[in-house]
mmCIF file of C-alpha atoms in Angstrom:
data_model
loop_
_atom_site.group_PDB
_atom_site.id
_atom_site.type_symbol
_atom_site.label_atom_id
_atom_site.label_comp_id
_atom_site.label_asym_id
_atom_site.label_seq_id
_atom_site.Cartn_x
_atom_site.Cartn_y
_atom_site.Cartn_z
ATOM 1 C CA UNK A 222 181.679 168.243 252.002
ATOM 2 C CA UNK A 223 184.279 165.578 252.165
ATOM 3 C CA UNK A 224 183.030 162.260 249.986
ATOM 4 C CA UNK A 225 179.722 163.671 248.314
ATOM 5 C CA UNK A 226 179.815 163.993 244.595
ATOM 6 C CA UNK A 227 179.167 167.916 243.657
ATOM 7 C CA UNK A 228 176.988 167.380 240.625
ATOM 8 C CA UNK A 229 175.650 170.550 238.335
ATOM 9 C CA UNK A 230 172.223 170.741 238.008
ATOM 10 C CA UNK A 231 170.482 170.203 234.332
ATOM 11 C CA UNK A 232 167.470 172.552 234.938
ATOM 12 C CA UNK A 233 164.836 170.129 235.920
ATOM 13 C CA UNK A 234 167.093 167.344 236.466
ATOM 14 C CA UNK A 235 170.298 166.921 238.859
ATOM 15 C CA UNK A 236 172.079 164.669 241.042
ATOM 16 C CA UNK A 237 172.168 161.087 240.094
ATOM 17 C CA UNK A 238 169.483 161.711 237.785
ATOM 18 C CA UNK A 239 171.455 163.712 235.812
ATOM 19 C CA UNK A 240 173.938 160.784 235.392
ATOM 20 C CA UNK A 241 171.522 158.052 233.831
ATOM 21 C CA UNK A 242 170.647 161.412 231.550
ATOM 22 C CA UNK A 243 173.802 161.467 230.378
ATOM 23 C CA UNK A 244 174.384 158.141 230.303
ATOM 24 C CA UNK A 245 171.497 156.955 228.352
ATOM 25 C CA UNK A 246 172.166 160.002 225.970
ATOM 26 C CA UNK A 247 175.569 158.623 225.272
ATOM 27 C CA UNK A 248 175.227 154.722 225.685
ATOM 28 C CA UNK A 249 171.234 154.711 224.281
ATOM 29 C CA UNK A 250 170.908 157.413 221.906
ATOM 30 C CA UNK A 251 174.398 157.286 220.339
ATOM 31 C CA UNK A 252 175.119 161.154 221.016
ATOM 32 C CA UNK A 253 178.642 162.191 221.311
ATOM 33 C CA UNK A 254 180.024 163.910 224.578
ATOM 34 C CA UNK A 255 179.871 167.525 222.881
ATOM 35 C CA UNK A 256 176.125 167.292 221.559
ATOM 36 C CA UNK A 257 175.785 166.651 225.026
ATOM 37 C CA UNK A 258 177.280 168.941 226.646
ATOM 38 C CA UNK A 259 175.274 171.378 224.319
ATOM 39 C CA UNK A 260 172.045 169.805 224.909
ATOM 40 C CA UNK A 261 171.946 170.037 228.425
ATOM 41 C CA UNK A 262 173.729 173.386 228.640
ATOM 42 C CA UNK A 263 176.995 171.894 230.721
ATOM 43 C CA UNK A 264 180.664 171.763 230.024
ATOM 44 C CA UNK A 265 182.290 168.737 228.227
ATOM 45 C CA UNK A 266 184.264 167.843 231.207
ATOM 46 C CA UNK A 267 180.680 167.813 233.270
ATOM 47 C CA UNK A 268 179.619 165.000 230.607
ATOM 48 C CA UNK A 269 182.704 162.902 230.938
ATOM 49 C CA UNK A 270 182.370 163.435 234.795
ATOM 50 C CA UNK A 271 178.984 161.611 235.166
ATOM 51 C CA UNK A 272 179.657 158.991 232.635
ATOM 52 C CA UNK A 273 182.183 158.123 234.687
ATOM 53 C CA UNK A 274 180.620 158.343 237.718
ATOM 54 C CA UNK A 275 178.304 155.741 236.190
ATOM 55 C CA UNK A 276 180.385 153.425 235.285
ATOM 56 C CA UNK A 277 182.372 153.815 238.754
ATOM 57 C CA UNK A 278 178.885 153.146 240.673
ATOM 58 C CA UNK A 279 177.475 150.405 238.632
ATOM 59 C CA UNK A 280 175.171 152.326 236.654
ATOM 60 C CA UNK A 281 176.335 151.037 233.542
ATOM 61 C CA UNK A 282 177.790 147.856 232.352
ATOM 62 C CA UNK A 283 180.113 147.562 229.629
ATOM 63 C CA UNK A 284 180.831 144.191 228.198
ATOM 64 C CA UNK A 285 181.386 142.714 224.742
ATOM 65 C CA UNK A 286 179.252 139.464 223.551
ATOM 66 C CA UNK A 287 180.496 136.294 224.015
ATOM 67 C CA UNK A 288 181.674 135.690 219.971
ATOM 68 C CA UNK A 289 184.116 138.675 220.406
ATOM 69 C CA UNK A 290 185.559 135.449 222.342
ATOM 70 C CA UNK A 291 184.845 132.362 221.279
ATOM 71 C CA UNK A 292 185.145 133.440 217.619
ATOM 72 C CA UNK A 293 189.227 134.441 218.349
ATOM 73 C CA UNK A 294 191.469 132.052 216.354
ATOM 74 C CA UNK A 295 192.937 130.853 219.260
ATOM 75 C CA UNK A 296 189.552 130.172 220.843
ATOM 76 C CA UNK A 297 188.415 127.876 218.212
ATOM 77 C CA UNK A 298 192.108 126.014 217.997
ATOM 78 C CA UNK A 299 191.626 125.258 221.283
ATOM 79 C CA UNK A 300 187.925 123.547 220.216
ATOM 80 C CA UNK A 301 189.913 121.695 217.562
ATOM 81 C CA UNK A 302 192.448 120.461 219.504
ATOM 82 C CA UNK A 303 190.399 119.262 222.268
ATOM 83 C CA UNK A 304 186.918 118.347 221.102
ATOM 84 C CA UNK A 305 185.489 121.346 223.341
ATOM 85 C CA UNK A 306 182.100 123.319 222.453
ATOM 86 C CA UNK A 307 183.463 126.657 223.162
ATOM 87 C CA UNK A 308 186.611 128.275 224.475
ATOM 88 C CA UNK A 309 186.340 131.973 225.899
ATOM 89 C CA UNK A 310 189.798 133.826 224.696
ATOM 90 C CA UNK A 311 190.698 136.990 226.770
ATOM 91 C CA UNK A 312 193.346 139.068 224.860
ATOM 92 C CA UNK A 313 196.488 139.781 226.794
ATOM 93 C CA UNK A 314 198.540 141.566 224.442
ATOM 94 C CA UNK A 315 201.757 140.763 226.006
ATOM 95 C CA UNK A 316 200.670 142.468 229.555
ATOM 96 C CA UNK A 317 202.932 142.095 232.676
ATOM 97 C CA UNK A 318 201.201 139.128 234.352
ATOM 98 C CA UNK A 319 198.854 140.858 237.290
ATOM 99 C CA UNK A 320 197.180 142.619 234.895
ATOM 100 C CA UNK A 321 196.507 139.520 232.365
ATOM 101 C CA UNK A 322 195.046 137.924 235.436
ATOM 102 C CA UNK A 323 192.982 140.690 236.294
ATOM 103 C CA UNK A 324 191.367 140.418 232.768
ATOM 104 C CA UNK A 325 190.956 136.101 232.992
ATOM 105 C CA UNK A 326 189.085 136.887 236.225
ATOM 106 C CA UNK A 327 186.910 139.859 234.719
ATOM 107 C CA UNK A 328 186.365 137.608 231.676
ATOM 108 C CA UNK A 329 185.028 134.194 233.599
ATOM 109 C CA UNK A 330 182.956 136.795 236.050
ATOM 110 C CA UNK A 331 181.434 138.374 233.396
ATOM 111 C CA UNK A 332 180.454 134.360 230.965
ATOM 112 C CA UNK A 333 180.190 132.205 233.937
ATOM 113 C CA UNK A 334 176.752 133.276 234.615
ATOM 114 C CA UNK A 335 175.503 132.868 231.618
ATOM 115 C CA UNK A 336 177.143 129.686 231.109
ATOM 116 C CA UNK A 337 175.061 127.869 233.910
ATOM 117 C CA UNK A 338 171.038 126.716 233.370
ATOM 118 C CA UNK A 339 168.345 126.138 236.461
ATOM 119 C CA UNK A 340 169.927 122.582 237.986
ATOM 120 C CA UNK A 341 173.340 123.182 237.407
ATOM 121 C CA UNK A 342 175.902 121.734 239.525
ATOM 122 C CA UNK A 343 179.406 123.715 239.379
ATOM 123 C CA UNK A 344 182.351 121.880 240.492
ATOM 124 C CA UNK A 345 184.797 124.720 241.963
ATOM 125 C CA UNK A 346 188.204 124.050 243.264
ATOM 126 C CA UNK A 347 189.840 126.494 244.753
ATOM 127 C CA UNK A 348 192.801 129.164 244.407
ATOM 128 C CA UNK A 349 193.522 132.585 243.734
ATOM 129 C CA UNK A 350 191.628 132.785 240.604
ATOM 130 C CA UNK A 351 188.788 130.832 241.928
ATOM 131 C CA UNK A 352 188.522 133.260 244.800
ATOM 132 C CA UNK A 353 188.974 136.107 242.736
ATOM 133 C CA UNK A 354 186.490 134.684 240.561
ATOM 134 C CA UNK A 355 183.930 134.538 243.701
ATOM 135 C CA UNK A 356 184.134 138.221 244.510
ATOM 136 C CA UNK A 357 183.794 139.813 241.552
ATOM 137 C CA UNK A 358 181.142 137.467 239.639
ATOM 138 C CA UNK A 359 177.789 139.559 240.005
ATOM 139 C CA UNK A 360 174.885 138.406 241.948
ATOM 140 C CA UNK A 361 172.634 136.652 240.196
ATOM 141 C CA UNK A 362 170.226 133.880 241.009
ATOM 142 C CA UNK A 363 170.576 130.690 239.152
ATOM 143 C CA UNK A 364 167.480 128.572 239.687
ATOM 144 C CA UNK A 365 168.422 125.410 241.780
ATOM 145 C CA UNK A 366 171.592 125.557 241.264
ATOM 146 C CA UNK A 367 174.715 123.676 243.206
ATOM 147 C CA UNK A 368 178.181 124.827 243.900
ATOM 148 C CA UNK A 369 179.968 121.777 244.757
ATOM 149 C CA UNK A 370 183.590 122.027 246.608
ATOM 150 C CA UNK A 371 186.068 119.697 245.110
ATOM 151 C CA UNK A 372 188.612 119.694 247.590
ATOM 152 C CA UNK A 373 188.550 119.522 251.078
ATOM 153 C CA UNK A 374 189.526 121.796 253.754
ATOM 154 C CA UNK A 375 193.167 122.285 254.567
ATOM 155 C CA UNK A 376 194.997 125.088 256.380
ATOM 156 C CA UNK A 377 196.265 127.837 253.599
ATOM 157 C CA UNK A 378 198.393 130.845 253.786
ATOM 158 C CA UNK A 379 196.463 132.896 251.446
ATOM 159 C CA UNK A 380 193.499 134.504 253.582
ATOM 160 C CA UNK A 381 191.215 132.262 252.105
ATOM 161 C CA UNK A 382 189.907 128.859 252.192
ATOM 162 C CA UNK A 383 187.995 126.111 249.786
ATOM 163 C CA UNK A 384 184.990 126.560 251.952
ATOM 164 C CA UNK A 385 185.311 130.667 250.910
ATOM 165 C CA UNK A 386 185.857 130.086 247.492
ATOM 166 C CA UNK A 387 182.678 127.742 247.029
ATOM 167 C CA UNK A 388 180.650 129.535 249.518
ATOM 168 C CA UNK A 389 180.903 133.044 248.189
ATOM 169 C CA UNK A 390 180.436 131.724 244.625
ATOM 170 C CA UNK A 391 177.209 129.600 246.037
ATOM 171 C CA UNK A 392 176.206 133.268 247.584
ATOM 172 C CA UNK A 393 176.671 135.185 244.552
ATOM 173 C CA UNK A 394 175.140 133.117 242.022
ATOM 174 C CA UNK A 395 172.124 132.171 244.474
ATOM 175 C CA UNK A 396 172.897 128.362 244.646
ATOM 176 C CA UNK A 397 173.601 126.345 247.690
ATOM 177 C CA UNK A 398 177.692 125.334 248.848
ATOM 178 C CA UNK A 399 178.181 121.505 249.375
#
């Protein structure tokens, strides 16, 4: 069966349901990959498998909290320097520069969110990060809030536009795009 997941069964408890047990075993209960294995009578490989498999589908979310960032020396140089409240920090340890944008992206999808309060307005311009930015910021829905373009509209040769980057951002985060 070409693109169905062939998952063992646990006794009682098999396909995806067998994930979140393994997950929450590992993640919730602090249990290494072996006691699990041994617990639910699989293999080791079976274990790292579904955690996997949960992380791939969303299941599980790992992030770090926000002062693994703003606590970086460079973070609070940059509050120093230039009177700021915080400064998020990603570390790039010297990677090739697609991945080091990957992680600024990641970073500002996974803060911006909880960076914003019920009546926000966000002023977004626009560009490759900014789009990036748009489609990979999770959905959630900020109370009255307002994404507001800065630019205008102007031809691009990118495959994307202001009005995408503000709309999709408006979408995600369950504001309105003006």
């Amino acid at each position: 069966m070409a693109g169905t997941t062939r998952r063992r069964s646990l006794g009682r408890i098999s396909g995806e349901n067998a994930v979140i047990e393994v997950a929450w075993m590992y993640y919730h209960d602090g249990r290494n990959q072996q006691d699990i294995a041994e617990a639910l009578g699989i293999s080791r490989a079976t274990v790292v498998n579904y955690l996997q498999e949960a992380r791939e589908t969303g299941l599980i979310r790992i992030t770090l909290a926000a002062p693994a960032f703003t606590a970086h020396r460079l973070s609070l140089e940059l509050c120093t320097k230039f009177g700021l409240a915080e400064a998020y920090v990603v570390p790039d340890d010297g990677l090739a520069p697609d991945p080091a944008f990957a992680r600024v992206v990641r970073g500002a999808a996974l803060w911006l969110p909880d960076l914003l309060a019920p009546g926000d307005r966000l002023g977004v311009a626009w560009g490759r990060t900014v789009y990036a930015l748009a489609e990979r910021v999770e959905n959630r829905a900020i109370e009255d809030l307002t994404v507001l373009q800065l630019v205008g509209s102007m031809a691009t040769p990118y495959g994307f536009t202001a009005e995408a980057c503000s709309t999709r951002l408006a979408q995600r985060l369950g504001g309105r795009a003006v």
